Amino acid sequence: MRNTIVAGNWKMNKSYSETVGFIQKLTEFLDSCNLTGVIPVICPPYVYLRDCINLSRKSKLIIAAQDVSSRVSGAYTGEVCAGMLSSIEVPYSLIGHSERREYHQETDEVIREKLIRLMDNGLIPVVCIGEKEEEREQGITSEVILKQLTTIFRDIELSDPYKIIIAYEPVWAIGTGKTATPEMAQEVHLLIRKWLIDNYATPFADNVSILYGGSIKPDNFEHLLDQPDIDGGLIGGASLRFDDYRDLLQIALKRKIPDKNSDT
Ligand code: PGA
């Protein structure tokens, strides 16, 4: 069974006290939910990770990093490596977010290195991929997605579908208010799933959660989740507002289909 993942990416937002207040409120809310099949994730800035983990220790909330260094350790000022994240019990990390690609010139090769570092340290990677606006306009979305997948996952062995998450985020939809229609997103999610089937195995591919990201809000999430290959969301802006994030979770809890992949 595939998990439905509701992942909030806070990026470089929130003060310490705002963070603590949000996480406390969220863990109280989660205590009242039956979360079977739904995984709530929050990616706060690095400096708050340890406190967020301590605050959510008794809850099902997963606290994730927004990024990780591609290096093992050493003289890389300002960087944080996977071993450090593992040593403070961070279980997941995003990698390949389009803002890292754009503002820090990260390539698919660098993202592959990050993937290896995370896997070597037992963290679950949330691998972000997606096409730019001009690539969609040129009609090369599929080529771009397949190239990202083949480069990032080159010679990477995967067998446990619950140890990897893929997030499809069309770059033109991030923070712009423009969302891919559920059908547009489904087409790419299916392409990703078929690529996983071709390169790994069907039972593995059937159980990998593939998230959509890009201007998700409570009023468009339900239709996205209706699609057979969309298994949750990676949410920026809306995850900063407690009520919106709670509403997104409630939509996921309501929509969760025990065995969404039973007929794929
Ligand atoms: P957004 O961001 O929801 O604000 O578009 C998504 C993301 O960057 O992951």
PDB file of N, CA and C in Angstrom, residues 74-140:
ATOM      1  N   GLY A  74      33.972  17.522   6.228  1.00  0.00           N
ATOM      2  CA  GLY A  74      35.219  18.230   5.953  1.00  0.00           C
ATOM      3  C   GLY A  74      35.061  19.721   5.813  1.00  0.00           C
ATOM      4  N   ALA A  75      36.019  20.345   5.118  1.00  0.00           N
ATOM      5  CA  ALA A  75      36.115  21.806   5.068  1.00  0.00           C
ATOM      6  C   ALA A  75      35.161  22.383   4.020  1.00  0.00           C
ATOM      7  N   TYR A  76      33.891  22.407   4.350  1.00  0.00           N
ATOM      8  CA  TYR A  76      32.855  22.940   3.453  1.00  0.00           C
ATOM      9  C   TYR A  76      31.987  23.898   4.266  1.00  0.00           C
ATOM     10  N   THR A  77      32.506  25.081   4.484  1.00  0.00           N
ATOM     11  CA  THR A  77      31.848  26.053   5.378  1.00  0.00           C
ATOM     12  C   THR A  77      30.379  26.259   5.025  1.00  0.00           C
ATOM     13  N   GLY A  78      29.568  26.168   6.042  1.00  0.00           N
ATOM     14  CA  GLY A  78      28.134  26.428   5.856  1.00  0.00           C
ATOM     15  C   GLY A  78      27.329  25.214   5.474  1.00  0.00           C
ATOM     16  N   GLU A  79      27.985  24.106   5.156  1.00  0.00           N
ATOM     17  CA  GLU A  79      27.279  22.914   4.711  1.00  0.00           C
ATOM     18  C   GLU A  79      26.875  22.014   5.886  1.00  0.00           C
ATOM     19  N   VAL A  80      25.877  21.199   5.668  1.00  0.00           N
ATOM     20  CA  VAL A  80      25.436  20.218   6.671  1.00  0.00           C
ATOM     21  C   VAL A  80      25.365  18.865   5.972  1.00  0.00           C
ATOM     22  N   CYS A  81      26.069  17.868   6.517  1.00  0.00           N
ATOM     23  CA  CYS A  81      26.132  16.583   5.818  1.00  0.00           C
ATOM     24  C   CYS A  81      25.089  15.592   6.365  1.00  0.00           C
ATOM     25  N   ALA A  82      24.900  14.522   5.592  1.00  0.00           N
ATOM     26  CA  ALA A  82      23.878  13.526   5.945  1.00  0.00           C
ATOM     27  C   ALA A  82      24.187  12.862   7.289  1.00  0.00           C
ATOM     28  N   GLY A  83      25.476  12.659   7.583  1.00  0.00           N
ATOM     29  CA  GLY A  83      25.846  12.041   8.859  1.00  0.00           C
ATOM     30  C   GLY A  83      25.389  12.892  10.041  1.00  0.00           C
ATOM     31  N   MET A  84      25.459  14.209   9.868  1.00  0.00           N
ATOM     32  CA  MET A  84      24.999  15.110  10.946  1.00  0.00           C
ATOM     33  C   MET A  84      23.490  15.010  11.113  1.00  0.00           C
ATOM     34  N   LEU A  85      22.781  14.979  10.004  1.00  0.00           N
ATOM     35  CA  LEU A  85      21.315  14.854  10.083  1.00  0.00           C
ATOM     36  C   LEU A  85      20.949  13.543  10.766  1.00  0.00           C
ATOM     37  N   SER A  86      21.651  12.496  10.376  1.00  0.00           N
ATOM     38  CA  SER A  86      21.378  11.186  10.980  1.00  0.00           C
ATOM     39  C   SER A  86      21.677  11.216  12.488  1.00  0.00           C
ATOM     40  N   SER A  87      22.728  11.932  12.879  1.00  0.00           N
ATOM     41  CA  SER A  87      23.111  11.942  14.296  1.00  0.00           C
ATOM     42  C   SER A  87      22.096  12.682  15.170  1.00  0.00           C
ATOM     43  N   ILE A  88      21.245  13.526  14.559  1.00  0.00           N
ATOM     44  CA  ILE A  88      20.171  14.139  15.361  1.00  0.00           C
ATOM     45  C   ILE A  88      18.804  13.535  14.989  1.00  0.00           C
ATOM     46  N   GLU A  89      18.862  12.366  14.358  1.00  0.00           N
ATOM     47  CA  GLU A  89      17.660  11.564  14.074  1.00  0.00           C
ATOM     48  C   GLU A  89      16.689  12.215  13.093  1.00  0.00           C
ATOM     49  N   VAL A  90      17.225  12.931  12.120  1.00  0.00           N
ATOM     50  CA  VAL A  90      16.354  13.447  11.051  1.00  0.00           C
ATOM     51  C   VAL A  90      16.114  12.285  10.082  1.00  0.00           C
ATOM     52  N   PRO A  91      14.868  11.917   9.860  1.00  0.00           N
ATOM     53  CA  PRO A  91      14.637  10.721   9.047  1.00  0.00           C
ATOM     54  C   PRO A  91      14.546  10.932   7.537  1.00  0.00           C
ATOM     55  N   TYR A  92      14.170  12.145   7.079  1.00  0.00           N
ATOM     56  CA  TYR A  92      13.974  12.404   5.650  1.00  0.00           C
ATOM     57  C   TYR A  92      14.736  13.679   5.283  1.00  0.00           C
ATOM     58  N   SER A  93      15.049  13.806   3.990  1.00  0.00           N
ATOM     59  CA  SER A  93      15.540  15.104   3.499  1.00  0.00           C
ATOM     60  C   SER A  93      15.088  15.327   2.066  1.00  0.00           C
ATOM     61  N   LEU A  94      14.689  16.544   1.774  1.00  0.00           N
ATOM     62  CA  LEU A  94      14.449  16.915   0.378  1.00  0.00           C
ATOM     63  C   LEU A  94      15.801  16.992  -0.314  1.00  0.00           C
ATOM     64  N   ILE A  95      15.834  16.715  -1.598  1.00  0.00           N
ATOM     65  CA  ILE A  95      17.009  17.025  -2.424  1.00  0.00           C
ATOM     66  C   ILE A  95      16.509  17.411  -3.819  1.00  0.00           C
ATOM     67  N   GLY A  96      17.260  18.280  -4.467  1.00  0.00           N
ATOM     68  CA  GLY A  96      16.941  18.640  -5.857  1.00  0.00           C
ATOM     69  C   GLY A  96      15.811  19.639  -6.003  1.00  0.00           C
ATOM     70  N   HIS A  97      15.455  20.332  -4.935  1.00  0.00           N
ATOM     71  CA  HIS A  97      14.389  21.327  -5.077  1.00  0.00           C
ATOM     72  C   HIS A  97      14.793  22.356  -6.132  1.00  0.00           C
ATOM     73  N   SER A  98      13.828  22.834  -6.884  1.00  0.00           N
ATOM     74  CA  SER A  98      14.160  23.731  -8.005  1.00  0.00           C
ATOM     75  C   SER A  98      14.828  25.023  -7.535  1.00  0.00           C
ATOM     76  N   GLU A  99      14.543  25.425  -6.285  1.00  0.00           N
ATOM     77  CA  GLU A  99      15.222  26.642  -5.791  1.00  0.00           C
ATOM     78  C   GLU A  99      16.708  26.366  -5.535  1.00  0.00           C
ATOM     79  N   ARG A 100      17.044  25.163  -5.150  1.00  0.00           N
ATOM     80  CA  ARG A 100      18.466  24.783  -5.013  1.00  0.00           C
ATOM     81  C   ARG A 100      19.100  24.723  -6.403  1.00  0.00           C
ATOM     82  N   ARG A 101      18.368  24.191  -7.358  1.00  0.00           N
ATOM     83  CA  ARG A 101      18.915  24.097  -8.720  1.00  0.00           C
ATOM     84  C   ARG A 101      19.149  25.500  -9.275  1.00  0.00           C
ATOM     85  N   GLU A 102      18.166  26.396  -9.044  1.00  0.00           N
ATOM     86  CA  GLU A 102      18.256  27.727  -9.649  1.00  0.00           C
ATOM     87  C   GLU A 102      19.241  28.650  -8.933  1.00  0.00           C
ATOM     88  N   TYR A 103      19.165  28.717  -7.609  1.00  0.00           N
ATOM     89  CA  TYR A 103      19.993  29.700  -6.894  1.00  0.00           C
ATOM     90  C   TYR A 103      21.353  29.145  -6.471  1.00  0.00           C
ATOM     91  N   HIS A 104      21.524  27.850  -6.528  1.00  0.00           N
ATOM     92  CA  HIS A 104      22.802  27.257  -6.106  1.00  0.00           C
ATOM     93  C   HIS A 104      23.391  26.368  -7.201  1.00  0.00           C
ATOM     94  N   GLN A 105      22.870  26.535  -8.384  1.00  0.00           N
ATOM     95  CA  GLN A 105      23.395  25.848  -9.578  1.00  0.00           C
ATOM     96  C   GLN A 105      23.539  24.334  -9.380  1.00  0.00           C
ATOM     97  N   GLU A 106      22.623  23.712  -8.681  1.00  0.00           N
ATOM     98  CA  GLU A 106      22.739  22.265  -8.473  1.00  0.00           C
ATOM     99  C   GLU A 106      22.316  21.506  -9.728  1.00  0.00           C
ATOM    100  N   THR A 107      23.154  20.573 -10.108  1.00  0.00           N
ATOM    101  CA  THR A 107      22.863  19.769 -11.293  1.00  0.00           C
ATOM    102  C   THR A 107      22.332  18.400 -10.852  1.00  0.00           C
ATOM    103  N   ASP A 108      21.844  17.634 -11.813  1.00  0.00           N
ATOM    104  CA  ASP A 108      21.365  16.280 -11.495  1.00  0.00           C
ATOM    105  C   ASP A 108      22.511  15.411 -10.949  1.00  0.00           C
ATOM    106  N   GLU A 109      23.745  15.674 -11.427  1.00  0.00           N
ATOM    107  CA  GLU A 109      24.895  14.908 -10.912  1.00  0.00           C
ATOM    108  C   GLU A 109      25.113  15.191  -9.421  1.00  0.00           C
ATOM    109  N   VAL A 110      24.983  16.459  -9.044  1.00  0.00           N
ATOM    110  CA  VAL A 110      25.142  16.825  -7.628  1.00  0.00           C
ATOM    111  C   VAL A 110      24.011  16.194  -6.807  1.00  0.00           C
ATOM    112  N   ILE A 111      22.819  16.211  -7.367  1.00  0.00           N
ATOM    113  CA  ILE A 111      21.668  15.644  -6.658  1.00  0.00           C
ATOM    114  C   ILE A 111      21.858  14.132  -6.476  1.00  0.00           C
ATOM    115  N   ARG A 112      22.468  13.509  -7.482  1.00  0.00           N
ATOM    116  CA  ARG A 112      22.770  12.071  -7.357  1.00  0.00           C
ATOM    117  C   ARG A 112      23.721  11.819  -6.176  1.00  0.00           C
ATOM    118  N   GLU A 113      24.731  12.693  -6.055  1.00  0.00           N
ATOM    119  CA  GLU A 113      25.669  12.557  -4.921  1.00  0.00           C
ATOM    120  C   GLU A 113      24.926  12.696  -3.593  1.00  0.00           C
ATOM    121  N   LYS A 114      24.012  13.651  -3.551  1.00  0.00           N
ATOM    122  CA  LYS A 114      23.236  13.862  -2.317  1.00  0.00           C
ATOM    123  C   LYS A 114      22.382  12.636  -2.009  1.00  0.00           C
ATOM    124  N   LEU A 115      21.818  12.060  -3.056  1.00  0.00           N
ATOM    125  CA  LEU A 115      20.997  10.849  -2.887  1.00  0.00           C
ATOM    126  C   LEU A 115      21.832   9.738  -2.248  1.00  0.00           C
ATOM    127  N   ILE A 116      23.047   9.578  -2.749  1.00  0.00           N
ATOM    128  CA  ILE A 116      23.932   8.532  -2.216  1.00  0.00           C
ATOM    129  C   ILE A 116      24.261   8.809  -0.747  1.00  0.00           C
ATOM    130  N   ARG A 117      24.586  10.077  -0.457  1.00  0.00           N
ATOM    131  CA  ARG A 117      24.921  10.433   0.946  1.00  0.00           C
ATOM    132  C   ARG A 117      23.749  10.107   1.873  1.00  0.00           C
ATOM    133  N   LEU A 118      22.541  10.461   1.448  1.00  0.00           N
ATOM    134  CA  LEU A 118      21.375  10.205   2.311  1.00  0.00           C
ATOM    135  C   LEU A 118      21.181   8.705   2.509  1.00  0.00           C
ATOM    136  N   MET A 119      21.253   7.950   1.412  1.00  0.00           N
ATOM    137  CA  MET A 119      21.021   6.503   1.509  1.00  0.00           C
ATOM    138  C   MET A 119      22.102   5.847   2.370  1.00  0.00           C
ATOM    139  N   ASP A 120      23.335   6.297   2.220  1.00  0.00           N
ATOM    140  CA  ASP A 120      24.432   5.737   3.025  1.00  0.00           C
ATOM    141  C   ASP A 120      24.207   5.960   4.515  1.00  0.00           C
ATOM    142  N   ASN A 121      23.461   7.020   4.845  1.00  0.00           N
ATOM    143  CA  ASN A 121      23.235   7.348   6.253  1.00  0.00           C
ATOM    144  C   ASN A 121      21.840   6.974   6.739  1.00  0.00           C
ATOM    145  N   GLY A 122      21.126   6.220   5.914  1.00  0.00           N
ATOM    146  CA  GLY A 122      19.823   5.704   6.338  1.00  0.00           C
ATOM    147  C   GLY A 122      18.694   6.721   6.327  1.00  0.00           C
ATOM    148  N   LEU A 123      18.889   7.853   5.629  1.00  0.00           N
ATOM    149  CA  LEU A 123      17.788   8.822   5.541  1.00  0.00           C
ATOM    150  C   LEU A 123      16.947   8.535   4.294  1.00  0.00           C
ATOM    151  N   ILE A 124      15.698   8.909   4.359  1.00  0.00           N
ATOM    152  CA  ILE A 124      14.808   8.724   3.211  1.00  0.00           C
ATOM    153  C   ILE A 124      14.848   9.987   2.344  1.00  0.00           C
ATOM    154  N   PRO A 125      15.311   9.839   1.086  1.00  0.00           N
ATOM    155  CA  PRO A 125      15.386  11.011   0.222  1.00  0.00           C
ATOM    156  C   PRO A 125      14.021  11.333  -0.391  1.00  0.00           C
ATOM    157  N   VAL A 126      13.704  12.612  -0.454  1.00  0.00           N
ATOM    158  CA  VAL A 126      12.539  13.082  -1.216  1.00  0.00           C
ATOM    159  C   VAL A 126      13.135  13.797  -2.421  1.00  0.00           C
ATOM    160  N   VAL A 127      13.147  13.129  -3.555  1.00  0.00           N
ATOM    161  CA  VAL A 127      13.877  13.613  -4.725  1.00  0.00           C
ATOM    162  C   VAL A 127      12.948  14.465  -5.588  1.00  0.00           C
ATOM    163  N   CYS A 128      13.292  15.752  -5.730  1.00  0.00           N
ATOM    164  CA  CYS A 128      12.434  16.666  -6.494  1.00  0.00           C
ATOM    165  C   CYS A 128      12.906  16.752  -7.940  1.00  0.00           C
ATOM    166  N   ILE A 129      11.964  16.634  -8.841  1.00  0.00           N
ATOM    167  CA  ILE A 129      12.252  16.798 -10.267  1.00  0.00           C
ATOM    168  C   ILE A 129      11.125  17.631 -10.879  1.00  0.00           C
ATOM    169  N   GLY A 130      11.372  18.148 -12.072  1.00  0.00           N
ATOM    170  CA  GLY A 130      10.306  18.924 -12.722  1.00  0.00           C
ATOM    171  C   GLY A 130      10.858  19.774 -13.839  1.00  0.00           C
ATOM    172  N   GLU A 131       9.984  20.087 -14.790  1.00  0.00           N
ATOM    173  CA  GLU A 131      10.404  20.875 -15.955  1.00  0.00           C
ATOM    174  C   GLU A 131      10.181  22.366 -15.744  1.00  0.00           C
ATOM    175  N   LYS A 132      10.945  23.173 -16.486  1.00  0.00           N
ATOM    176  CA  LYS A 132      10.770  24.633 -16.445  1.00  0.00           C
ATOM    177  C   LYS A 132       9.662  25.014 -17.428  1.00  0.00           C
ATOM    178  N   GLU A 133       9.214  26.262 -17.305  1.00  0.00           N
ATOM    179  CA  GLU A 133       8.106  26.715 -18.153  1.00  0.00           C
ATOM    180  C   GLU A 133       8.451  26.593 -19.652  1.00  0.00           C
ATOM    181  N   GLU A 134       9.674  27.024 -20.009  1.00  0.00           N
ATOM    182  CA  GLU A 134      10.019  27.002 -21.438  1.00  0.00           C
ATOM    183  C   GLU A 134      10.120  25.565 -21.954  1.00  0.00           C
ATOM    184  N   GLU A 135      10.500  24.645 -21.070  1.00  0.00           N
ATOM    185  CA  GLU A 135      10.589  23.246 -21.500  1.00  0.00           C
ATOM    186  C   GLU A 135       9.190  22.681 -21.763  1.00  0.00           C
ATOM    187  N   ARG A 136       8.234  23.065 -20.904  1.00  0.00           N
ATOM    188  CA  ARG A 136       6.851  22.613 -21.159  1.00  0.00           C
ATOM    189  C   ARG A 136       6.343  23.219 -22.463  1.00  0.00           C
ATOM    190  N   GLU A 137       6.647  24.518 -22.660  1.00  0.00           N
ATOM    191  CA  GLU A 137       6.171  25.162 -23.891  1.00  0.00           C
ATOM    192  C   GLU A 137       6.774  24.527 -25.139  1.00  0.00           C
ATOM    193  N   GLN A 138       8.023  24.054 -25.003  1.00  0.00           N
ATOM    194  CA  GLN A 138       8.673  23.396 -26.156  1.00  0.00           C
ATOM    195  C   GLN A 138       8.184  21.967 -26.347  1.00  0.00           C
ATOM    196  N   GLY A 139       7.360  21.488 -25.456  1.00  0.00           N
ATOM    197  CA  GLY A 139       6.820  20.123 -25.570  1.00  0.00           C
ATOM    198  C   GLY A 139       7.831  19.050 -25.195  1.00  0.00           C
ATOM    199  N   ILE A 140       8.816  19.404 -24.349  1.00  0.00           N
ATOM    200  CA  ILE A 140       9.854  18.410 -24.022  1.00  0.00           C
ATOM    201  C   ILE A 140       9.785  17.975 -22.542  1.00  0.00           C
TER     202      ILE A 140
END
